[in-house]
Structures are given as structure tokens and as C-alpha cells.
mmCIF file of C-alpha atoms in Angstrom:
data_model
loop_
_atom_site.group_PDB
_atom_site.id
_atom_site.type_symbol
_atom_site.label_atom_id
_atom_site.label_comp_id
_atom_site.label_asym_id
_atom_site.label_seq_id
_atom_site.Cartn_x
_atom_site.Cartn_y
_atom_site.Cartn_z
ATOM 1 C CA MET A 278 10.449 -24.180 1.439
ATOM 2 C CA LYS A 279 11.062 -22.738 4.886
ATOM 3 C CA ALA A 280 9.003 -19.767 6.045
ATOM 4 C CA ILE A 281 12.092 -17.540 6.204
ATOM 5 C CA THR A 282 12.916 -18.542 2.608
ATOM 6 C CA GLU A 283 9.509 -17.386 1.451
ATOM 7 C CA GLU A 284 9.944 -14.065 3.260
ATOM 8 C CA LEU A 285 13.348 -13.482 1.693
ATOM 9 C CA LEU A 286 11.984 -14.385 -1.750
ATOM 10 C CA LYS A 287 9.288 -11.730 -1.469
ATOM 11 C CA ILE A 288 11.943 -9.108 -0.809
ATOM 12 C CA VAL A 289 14.645 -10.031 -3.317
ATOM 13 C CA SER A 290 12.519 -11.277 -6.214
ATOM 14 C CA ASP A 291 8.924 -10.092 -5.590
ATOM 15 C CA TRP A 292 7.924 -13.747 -5.223
ATOM 16 C CA LYS A 293 4.155 -14.226 -5.295
ATOM 17 C CA GLY A 294 3.937 -17.995 -5.364
ATOM 18 C CA ILE A 295 4.850 -20.454 -8.088
ATOM 19 C CA PRO A 296 5.287 -18.467 -11.324
ATOM 20 C CA ASP A 297 4.470 -19.603 -14.845
ATOM 21 C CA ALA A 298 8.162 -19.429 -15.703
ATOM 22 C CA ALA A 299 11.448 -21.236 -15.278
ATOM 23 C CA TYR A 300 12.898 -21.025 -11.757
ATOM 24 C CA ASN A 301 15.407 -22.467 -9.346
ATOM 25 C CA ILE A 302 15.163 -21.621 -5.637
ATOM 26 C CA ARG A 303 18.399 -22.144 -3.725
ATOM 27 C CA GLU A 304 17.914 -22.658 0.014
ATOM 28 C CA ASP A 305 21.158 -22.786 1.997
ATOM 29 C CA PRO A 306 23.393 -25.277 0.100
ATOM 30 C CA GLY A 307 20.499 -27.070 -1.618
ATOM 31 C CA CYS A 308 17.629 -26.674 -4.060
ATOM 32 C CA ALA A 309 14.175 -26.025 -2.610
ATOM 33 C CA ALA A 310 12.274 -25.970 -5.906
ATOM 34 C CA ARG A 311 12.913 -26.005 -9.642
ATOM 35 C CA GLN A 312 11.007 -25.801 -12.906
ATOM 36 C CA SER A 313 12.094 -25.711 -16.539
ATOM 37 C CA THR A 314 9.958 -24.619 -19.487
ATOM 38 C CA GLU A 315 9.798 -25.558 -23.141
ATOM 39 C CA HIS A 316 12.422 -22.964 -24.100
ATOM 40 C CA ILE A 317 14.424 -22.615 -20.874
ATOM 41 C CA LYS A 318 16.125 -25.625 -19.308
ATOM 42 C CA ILE A 319 17.706 -25.676 -15.838
ATOM 43 C CA GLU A 320 20.004 -28.539 -14.891
ATOM 44 C CA SER A 321 22.305 -29.232 -11.942
ATOM 45 C CA LYS A 322 26.046 -29.174 -12.508
ATOM 46 C CA THR A 323 27.817 -32.486 -12.045
ATOM 47 C CA ASP A 324 31.266 -31.186 -11.066
ATOM 48 C CA LYS A 325 30.469 -28.424 -8.544
ATOM 49 C CA PRO A 326 27.512 -26.781 -6.781
ATOM 50 C CA GLY A 327 25.295 -24.802 -9.126
ATOM 51 C CA ILE A 328 23.176 -24.963 -12.239
ATOM 52 C CA ASP A 329 23.301 -24.488 -16.008
ATOM 53 C CA ILE A 330 20.519 -22.365 -17.496
ATOM 54 C CA ARG A 331 20.044 -22.772 -21.246
ATOM 55 C CA VAL A 332 17.760 -20.395 -23.158
ATOM 56 C CA ALA A 333 16.856 -21.606 -26.639
ATOM 57 C CA PRO A 334 17.611 -19.331 -29.621
ATOM 58 C CA GLY A 335 14.747 -16.996 -30.480
ATOM 59 C CA THR A 336 13.040 -17.259 -27.069
ATOM 60 C CA LYS A 337 11.042 -14.077 -26.459
ATOM 61 C CA GLY A 338 9.411 -12.519 -23.407
ATOM 62 C CA GLU A 339 10.159 -15.269 -20.897
ATOM 63 C CA MET A 340 11.509 -14.939 -17.353
ATOM 64 C CA VAL A 341 13.896 -16.961 -15.223
ATOM 65 C CA TYR A 342 13.959 -16.778 -11.404
ATOM 66 C CA ILE A 343 17.171 -17.915 -9.657
ATOM 67 C CA PRO A 344 17.170 -16.392 -6.133
ATOM 68 C CA ALA A 345 19.357 -17.767 -3.339
ATOM 69 C CA CYS A 346 18.479 -17.738 0.362
ATOM 70 C CA VAL A 347 20.656 -18.403 3.413
ATOM 71 C CA THR A 348 18.210 -19.034 6.244
ATOM 72 C CA HIS A 349 20.430 -19.217 9.349
ATOM 73 C CA SER A 350 23.885 -18.559 10.758
ATOM 74 C CA ALA A 351 26.849 -20.917 10.327
ATOM 75 C CA VAL A 352 26.213 -21.261 6.573
ATOM 76 C CA ASP A 353 28.955 -20.562 4.018
ATOM 77 C CA ASP A 354 27.217 -21.124 0.691
ATOM 78 C CA LEU A 355 29.024 -21.187 -2.660
ATOM 79 C CA VAL A 356 27.291 -21.634 -6.010
ATOM 80 C CA TYR A 357 28.297 -21.498 -9.689
ATOM 81 C CA ASN A 358 25.556 -20.637 -12.182
ATOM 82 C CA ASP A 359 26.155 -20.502 -15.952
ATOM 83 C CA PHE A 360 23.709 -18.901 -18.387
ATOM 84 C CA TYR A 361 23.742 -19.831 -22.069
ATOM 85 C CA ILE A 362 21.541 -17.358 -23.965
ATOM 86 C CA GLY A 363 20.790 -18.453 -27.531
ATOM 87 C CA ALA A 364 20.987 -16.151 -30.548
ATOM 88 C CA GLY A 365 18.112 -13.695 -30.882
ATOM 89 C CA ALA A 366 16.612 -14.537 -27.474
ATOM 90 C CA ASP A 367 15.135 -11.806 -25.247
ATOM 91 C CA VAL A 368 14.718 -12.785 -21.581
ATOM 92 C CA THR A 369 14.527 -11.336 -18.072
ATOM 93 C CA ILE A 370 16.499 -12.990 -15.293
ATOM 94 C CA VAL A 371 15.489 -12.279 -11.679
ATOM 95 C CA ALA A 372 18.265 -13.210 -9.296
ATOM 96 C CA GLY A 373 18.941 -11.811 -5.843
ATOM 97 C CA CYS A 374 20.102 -13.121 -2.510
ATOM 98 C CA GLY A 375 18.902 -12.861 1.066
ATOM 99 C CA VAL A 376 20.994 -13.884 4.084
ATOM 100 C CA HIS A 377 19.403 -14.367 7.513
ATOM 101 C CA SER A 378 21.483 -14.403 10.694
ATOM 102 C CA ASP A 379 20.028 -15.922 13.859
ATOM 103 C CA GLY A 380 23.186 -16.626 15.867
ATOM 104 C CA GLU A 381 26.808 -15.677 16.483
ATOM 105 C CA GLU A 382 28.289 -17.291 13.355
ATOM 106 C CA GLU A 383 28.372 -15.761 9.884
ATOM 107 C CA ALA A 384 25.596 -16.211 7.333
ATOM 108 C CA LYS A 385 27.359 -16.072 3.965
ATOM 109 C CA HIS A 386 26.557 -16.504 0.287
ATOM 110 C CA ASN A 387 29.046 -16.464 -2.582
ATOM 111 C CA GLY A 388 27.497 -16.578 -6.051
ATOM 112 C CA VAL A 389 29.499 -16.871 -9.280
ATOM 113 C CA HIS A 390 27.393 -16.167 -12.371
ATOM 114 C CA ARG A 391 28.717 -16.488 -15.922
ATOM 115 C CA PHE A 392 26.797 -15.298 -18.977
ATOM 116 C CA PHE A 393 27.410 -16.413 -22.553
ATOM 117 C CA ILE A 394 25.143 -14.220 -24.677
ATOM 118 C CA GLU A 395 25.032 -15.117 -28.350
ATOM 119 C CA LYS A 396 24.541 -12.885 -31.382
ATOM 120 C CA GLY A 397 21.610 -10.470 -31.170
ATOM 121 C CA ALA A 398 20.365 -11.781 -27.808
ATOM 122 C CA ARG A 399 19.088 -9.437 -25.092
ATOM 123 C CA VAL A 400 19.177 -9.967 -21.319
ATOM 124 C CA LEU A 401 17.681 -7.909 -18.499
ATOM 125 C CA TYR A 402 19.305 -9.058 -15.261
ATOM 126 C CA LEU A 403 17.768 -7.950 -11.946
ATOM 127 C CA GLU A 404 19.572 -8.626 -8.671
ATOM 128 C CA LYS A 405 18.651 -7.526 -5.135
ATOM 129 C CA HIS A 406 20.591 -8.242 -1.946
ATOM 130 C CA ILE A 407 19.417 -7.996 1.655
ATOM 131 C CA GLY A 408 20.458 -9.132 5.107
ATOM 132 C CA THR A 409 17.920 -9.904 7.865
ATOM 133 C CA GLY A 410 17.707 -11.452 11.321
ATOM 134 C CA LYS A 411 18.608 -10.505 14.897
ATOM 135 C CA GLY A 412 21.723 -12.652 15.178
ATOM 136 C CA THR A 413 25.100 -11.095 15.916
ATOM 137 C CA GLY A 414 26.856 -13.052 13.173
ATOM 138 C CA ALA A 415 27.822 -11.059 10.078
ATOM 139 C CA ARG A 416 25.622 -11.171 6.989
ATOM 140 C CA ILE A 417 27.919 -11.480 3.983
ATOM 141 C CA ILE A 418 27.139 -11.532 0.244
ATOM 142 C CA ASN A 419 29.895 -11.737 -2.381
ATOM 143 C CA PRO A 420 28.526 -11.872 -5.943
ATOM 144 C CA VAL A 421 30.720 -12.394 -9.000
ATOM 145 C CA THR A 422 29.329 -11.735 -12.490
ATOM 146 C CA ASP A 423 31.239 -12.455 -15.681
ATOM 147 C CA ALA A 424 29.657 -11.860 -19.104
ATOM 148 C CA THR A 425 30.691 -12.488 -22.684
ATOM 149 C CA LEU A 426 28.578 -10.643 -25.261
ATOM 150 C CA ALA A 427 28.729 -11.674 -28.909
ATOM 151 C CA GLU A 428 28.012 -9.391 -31.864
ATOM 152 C CA ASP A 429 24.911 -7.178 -31.438
ATOM 153 C CA ALA A 430 24.184 -8.664 -28.001
ATOM 154 C CA TYR A 431 22.722 -6.491 -25.223
ATOM 155 C CA MET A 432 22.736 -6.833 -21.443
ATOM 156 C CA GLU A 433 21.236 -4.551 -18.826
ATOM 157 C CA MET A 434 22.201 -5.312 -15.239
ATOM 158 C CA ASN A 435 20.342 -3.653 -12.354
ATOM 159 C CA THR A 436 21.767 -4.425 -8.914
ATOM 160 C CA THR A 437 20.411 -3.199 -5.591
ATOM 161 C CA GLN A 438 21.658 -3.707 -2.048
ATOM 162 C CA ILE A 439 18.703 -2.674 0.065
ATOM 163 C CA GLY A 440 19.998 -3.024 3.600
ATOM 164 C CA GLY A 441 21.273 -5.313 6.323
ATOM 165 C CA VAL A 442 24.361 -6.628 4.525
ATOM 166 C CA ASP A 443 27.420 -6.257 6.771
ATOM 167 C CA SER A 444 30.054 -6.995 4.140
ATOM 168 C CA THR A 445 29.980 -7.335 0.377
ATOM 169 C CA LEU A 446 32.514 -7.605 -2.419
ATOM 170 C CA ARG A 447 30.771 -7.249 -5.769
ATOM 171 C CA LYS A 448 32.877 -8.137 -8.815
ATOM 172 C CA THR A 449 31.581 -7.612 -12.351
ATOM 173 C CA SER A 450 33.519 -8.206 -15.556
ATOM 174 C CA ALA A 451 32.482 -8.336 -19.202
ATOM 175 C CA VAL A 452 33.935 -8.622 -22.703
ATOM 176 C CA LEU A 453 31.885 -6.992 -25.462
ATOM 177 C CA GLY A 454 31.998 -8.010 -29.115
ATOM 178 C CA LYS A 455 31.135 -6.017 -32.225
ATOM 179 C CA ASN A 456 28.227 -3.594 -31.635
ATOM 180 C CA ALA A 457 27.467 -5.223 -28.281
ATOM 181 C CA LYS A 458 26.076 -3.006 -25.508
ATOM 182 C CA MET A 459 26.091 -3.335 -21.727
ATOM 183 C CA ILE A 460 24.253 -1.112 -19.249
ATOM 184 C CA VAL A 461 24.936 -1.407 -15.510
ATOM 185 C CA LYS A 462 22.891 0.393 -12.839
ATOM 186 C CA GLU A 463 24.012 -0.072 -9.243
ATOM 187 C CA LYS A 464 22.173 1.176 -6.144
ATOM 188 C CA LEU A 465 23.814 0.746 -2.758
ATOM 189 C CA LEU A 466 22.973 1.728 0.823
ATOM 190 C CA THR A 467 25.260 1.042 3.794
ATOM 191 C CA ASP A 468 24.883 1.949 7.470
ATOM 192 C CA GLY A 469 26.512 1.287 10.842
ATOM 193 C CA VAL A 470 29.932 -0.323 10.337
ATOM 194 C CA GLN A 471 29.023 -2.061 7.077
ATOM 195 C CA ASP A 472 31.586 -2.375 4.311
ATOM 196 C CA ALA A 473 30.906 -2.537 0.559
ATOM 197 C CA GLU A 474 33.253 -2.807 -2.393
ATOM 198 C CA SER A 475 32.222 -2.712 -6.051
ATOM 199 C CA ASP A 476 34.770 -3.722 -8.687
ATOM 200 C CA PHE A 477 33.928 -3.367 -12.396
ATOM 201 C CA LEU A 478 36.056 -4.365 -15.386
ATOM 202 C CA ILE A 479 34.515 -3.871 -18.839
ATOM 203 C CA THR A 480 36.574 -4.686 -21.942
ATOM 204 C CA LEU A 481 35.251 -3.187 -25.179
ATOM 205 C CA SER A 482 36.888 -5.474 -27.716
ATOM 206 C CA GLY A 483 34.538 -5.126 -30.687
ATOM 207 C CA GLU A 484 34.066 -2.228 -33.052
ATOM 208 C CA GLY A 485 30.959 -0.215 -32.171
ATOM 209 C CA SER A 486 30.666 -1.750 -28.698
ATOM 210 C CA GLY A 487 29.537 0.452 -25.817
ATOM 211 C CA THR A 488 28.909 0.500 -22.090
ATOM 212 C CA HIS A 489 27.251 2.829 -19.604
ATOM 213 C CA LEU A 490 27.982 2.163 -15.934
ATOM 214 C CA VAL A 491 26.200 4.171 -13.223
ATOM 215 C CA SER A 492 26.574 3.680 -9.473
ATOM 216 C CA ARG A 493 24.462 5.589 -6.942
ATOM 217 C CA SER A 494 25.188 5.037 -3.289
ATOM 218 C CA VAL A 495 24.569 6.353 0.218
ATOM 219 C CA ALA A 496 26.995 5.747 3.100
ATOM 220 C CA LYS A 497 25.510 6.327 6.571
ATOM 221 C CA GLY A 498 26.844 5.754 10.081
ATOM 222 C CA ARG A 499 30.512 4.715 9.977
ATOM 223 C CA SER A 500 30.127 2.538 6.906
ATOM 224 C CA LYS A 501 32.719 2.403 4.139
ATOM 225 C CA GLN A 502 32.339 2.047 0.390
ATOM 226 C CA LEU A 503 34.865 1.579 -2.397
ATOM 227 C CA PHE A 504 33.853 1.960 -6.040
ATOM 228 C CA ARG A 505 36.428 0.834 -8.596
ATOM 229 C CA SER A 506 35.698 0.948 -12.337
ATOM 230 C CA ARG A 507 38.006 -0.046 -15.177
ATOM 231 C CA LEU A 508 37.069 0.476 -18.826
ATOM 232 C CA ILE A 509 39.349 -0.873 -21.534
ATOM 233 C CA GLY A 510 38.786 0.220 -25.137
ATOM 234 C CA GLU A 511 40.395 -2.114 -27.667
ATOM 235 C CA ALA A 512 38.469 -0.869 -30.726
ATOM 236 C CA ALA A 513 36.398 2.067 -31.929
ATOM 237 C CA CYS A 514 33.965 2.089 -29.011
ATOM 238 C CA SER A 515 32.316 4.225 -26.330
ATOM 239 C CA GLY A 516 32.379 3.824 -22.581
ATOM 240 C CA HIS A 517 30.994 5.941 -19.754
ATOM 241 C CA SER A 518 31.446 5.321 -16.028
ATOM 242 C CA GLU A 519 29.691 7.402 -13.368
ATOM 243 C CA CYS A 520 29.770 7.315 -9.564
ATOM 244 C CA ASP A 521 27.391 9.501 -7.528
ATOM 245 C CA ALA A 522 27.536 9.121 -3.755
ATOM 246 C CA ILE A 523 26.030 10.791 -0.694
ATOM 247 C CA ILE A 524 27.910 10.741 2.615
ATOM 248 C CA MET A 525 26.062 11.048 5.914
ATOM 249 C CA ASP A 526 27.287 10.932 9.538
ATOM 250 C CA ASP A 527 30.830 9.484 9.482
ATOM 251 C CA GLY A 528 30.483 7.467 6.296
ATOM 252 C CA GLN A 529 33.358 7.070 3.828
ATOM 253 C CA VAL A 530 33.258 6.667 0.037
ATOM 254 C CA SER A 531 36.186 6.220 -2.346
ATOM 255 C CA ALA A 532 35.900 6.251 -6.139
ATOM 256 C CA VAL A 533 38.790 4.856 -8.175
ATOM 257 C CA PRO A 534 38.345 5.196 -11.958
ATOM 258 C CA GLU A 535 40.665 3.701 -14.550
ATOM 259 C CA LEU A 536 40.407 4.241 -18.308
ATOM 260 C CA THR A 537 42.657 2.474 -20.818
ATOM 261 C CA ALA A 538 42.475 3.029 -24.576
ATOM 262 C CA HIS A 539 44.245 0.835 -27.135
ATOM 263 C CA ASN A 540 42.555 2.459 -30.124
ATOM 264 C CA VAL A 541 42.507 6.086 -31.280
ATOM 265 C CA ASP A 542 38.728 5.882 -31.742
ATOM 266 C CA ALA A 543 37.998 4.596 -28.245
ATOM 267 C CA ALA A 544 35.965 7.271 -26.420
ATOM 268 C CA LEU A 545 36.038 6.673 -22.662
ATOM 269 C CA ILE A 546 34.665 8.968 -19.943
ATOM 270 C CA HIS A 547 34.486 8.797 -16.158
ATOM 271 C CA GLU A 548 32.550 11.072 -13.803
ATOM 272 C CA ALA A 549 32.430 11.021 -10.005
ATOM 273 C CA ALA A 550 30.623 13.139 -7.424
ATOM 274 C CA ILE A 551 30.766 12.558 -3.655
ATOM 275 C CA GLY A 552 29.187 14.890 -1.127
ATOM 276 C CA LYS A 553 26.526 15.520 1.480
ATOM 277 C CA ILE A 554 22.849 16.294 1.078
ATOM 278 C CA ALA A 555 22.396 19.960 0.235
ATOM 279 C CA GLY A 556 20.966 21.940 3.157
ATOM 280 C CA GLU A 557 18.479 23.762 0.950
ATOM 281 C CA GLN A 558 16.946 20.453 -0.111
ATOM 282 C CA ILE A 559 16.271 19.520 3.518
ATOM 283 C CA THR A 560 14.947 23.002 4.311
ATOM 284 C CA LYS A 561 12.544 22.924 1.378
ATOM 285 C CA LEU A 562 11.039 19.604 2.473
ATOM 286 C CA MET A 563 10.811 20.749 6.101
ATOM 287 C CA THR A 564 8.691 23.711 4.975
ATOM 288 C CA LEU A 565 6.231 21.104 3.690
ATOM 289 C CA GLY A 566 5.829 19.647 7.187
ATOM 290 C CA LEU A 567 8.506 16.950 7.275
ATOM 291 C CA SER A 568 10.969 16.567 10.111
ATOM 292 C CA GLU A 569 14.688 16.784 9.305
ATOM 293 C CA LYS A 570 15.015 12.989 9.507
ATOM 294 C CA GLN A 571 11.962 12.459 7.292
ATOM 295 C CA ALA A 572 13.344 14.974 4.784
ATOM 296 C CA GLU A 573 16.661 13.129 4.652
ATOM 297 C CA GLU A 574 14.911 9.797 4.075
ATOM 298 C CA LYS A 575 12.817 11.258 1.235
ATOM 299 C CA ILE A 576 15.927 12.632 -0.455
ATOM 300 C CA ILE A 577 17.735 9.312 -0.109
ATOM 301 C CA GLN A 578 14.759 7.389 -1.514
ATOM 302 C CA GLY A 579 14.596 9.701 -4.503
ATOM 303 C CA PHE A 580 18.346 9.519 -5.068
ATOM 304 C CA LEU A 581 18.397 5.712 -5.058
ATOM 305 C CA ARG A 582 15.188 5.252 -7.021
#
């Protein structure tokens, strides 16, 4: 692997050398390293760029690392990854993407991830995004996640954009079966003239299914954010969508909720709060010896934690 790949891996996936786990390291349009295990198999697709990850039924406590790294400008990477999670399995998937710009052209990664989670399986999906480098070319990350959860399946998805990404369009969709549950936690920070759009569509098709979607974001500089959430209740189900955002400088945040119920027992809720940091919070921290800028940073760190 290239040195810049290793640096990006440390940031987006806490990489500490070759793990005792299944992994696939994507470097620009190719594969830098790969390892399968007894219960988790990773194979290249034959019809398009990407991989198939198959987790055997009943697999417990194992991890899969699938980070992607774009190491220079003038790269437009596209990958399709499919996850087949066997019944009763319980796994953690560490994804994430880092894009590094060193020139005038764009450094871009588009990742399409599909999840097929069988009955009673559980998935914890962790995804971090970052842009680095001193190039003038835009750093662009456009992730697409599509999940199908069978009866009693569970998925928790934690996504974090931790800085340096000039443009991102994040699309997440899911269809939940009977008693299936999906938790989504998004953390997003934009600055300068960066632009970020999050688009969620969760369809609660099974009786007893439920989802809880929470987005926390901070828009600094002249950056713009758009949060769009759509919950569709097709059975007796519960869904909750929440957007909390802090605006600083000349930042802009828009929240667009949409709730659709096709069943009298579908309970769907949306909450949104957009505003600035309260002055008394800054004042309190400044009395402890922090400067105004340091106080703001502490508040932001706590808000996004």
C-alpha cells in the first residue's frame, strides 16, 4: 500500500496494521490487500468493479474492514459492494473513505453498498469520510447505502464526515421486514464553501418494524447542508426522524421531513432544530479560562460526539 493510503486508513478505520479479521483495502480503482476468514468470504465481482462479502449464518463477534482510499487527484472511482449476512449472524463492518487531492483535478469516490440481512442477523456498520491534501481539486465522496432487513433483523449505521470533503451526496434507503429494526446516527461537519446533502428513505413494511434516525450537524463558513428524511409506514410500526443542526458564520442548513402512513397503526414522528450556539454556553466556558474560539470548538466537539 502507498504511504498516503496507510495514513487515510488510520483516520477512517483506525487501522493499526493487518488485523485478525476479514478485510478488503481499495486503493484508487484497485485492491491493495484482501483477506477472507473461515466464516467471512470476500470475492471480486465479475461484471463490475466491487466485491461480494458473504457472512456465514450464525457467525458471531467477527469484523470486516472495507475502507476505500483515493490517493491523488484525477481519480473518479466507482465501486459496488454487496453484503450477504446469514441468518443469526452478528458482525461489525468498518467501512469509510478518504480522498486525497494533490492537484487541480477532482479526487472522487462513489461507493454503492447493498445489504441483504437475513432473519435474526445483526449488523453494526461504521463509516467515516474525510478529505485531505493541499491540491485545489475538489474532494468528493458520494456514498449510496441500500439495505433489506428480513424478520427480526437489526442494523445500526453510524456515519461521520470529519472534515475536508468539498461535496457529498449521501443516499440511504432501507426496507424493513417484520420486527426488524434500523438505527441511523449521522454526524456531519462542513466549512468554507463545502456542500453536503443527506437523503434518507426508510420503508417500514413489516409489522412491528421500527427505525430511529438522528442527524447532528454543524455548518461553518459559507457551507450548505440539506437534510431530507422520508419515512413510510406500511404496517403497524414506529419511526422517528430527528435533525439537530448548529449554524455558524454564514452557514446554511435545510431540513425537509416527509412522513407517509399507509396503516392506522403506523406511528411516525419527525423533529428538527436548527440554530446557533447559545451565548451563555460560550460565556460559561470562557469563565473557565477558554478563549471564545476554544469555547466554540469544545461545544461543537461535544455536540458531534
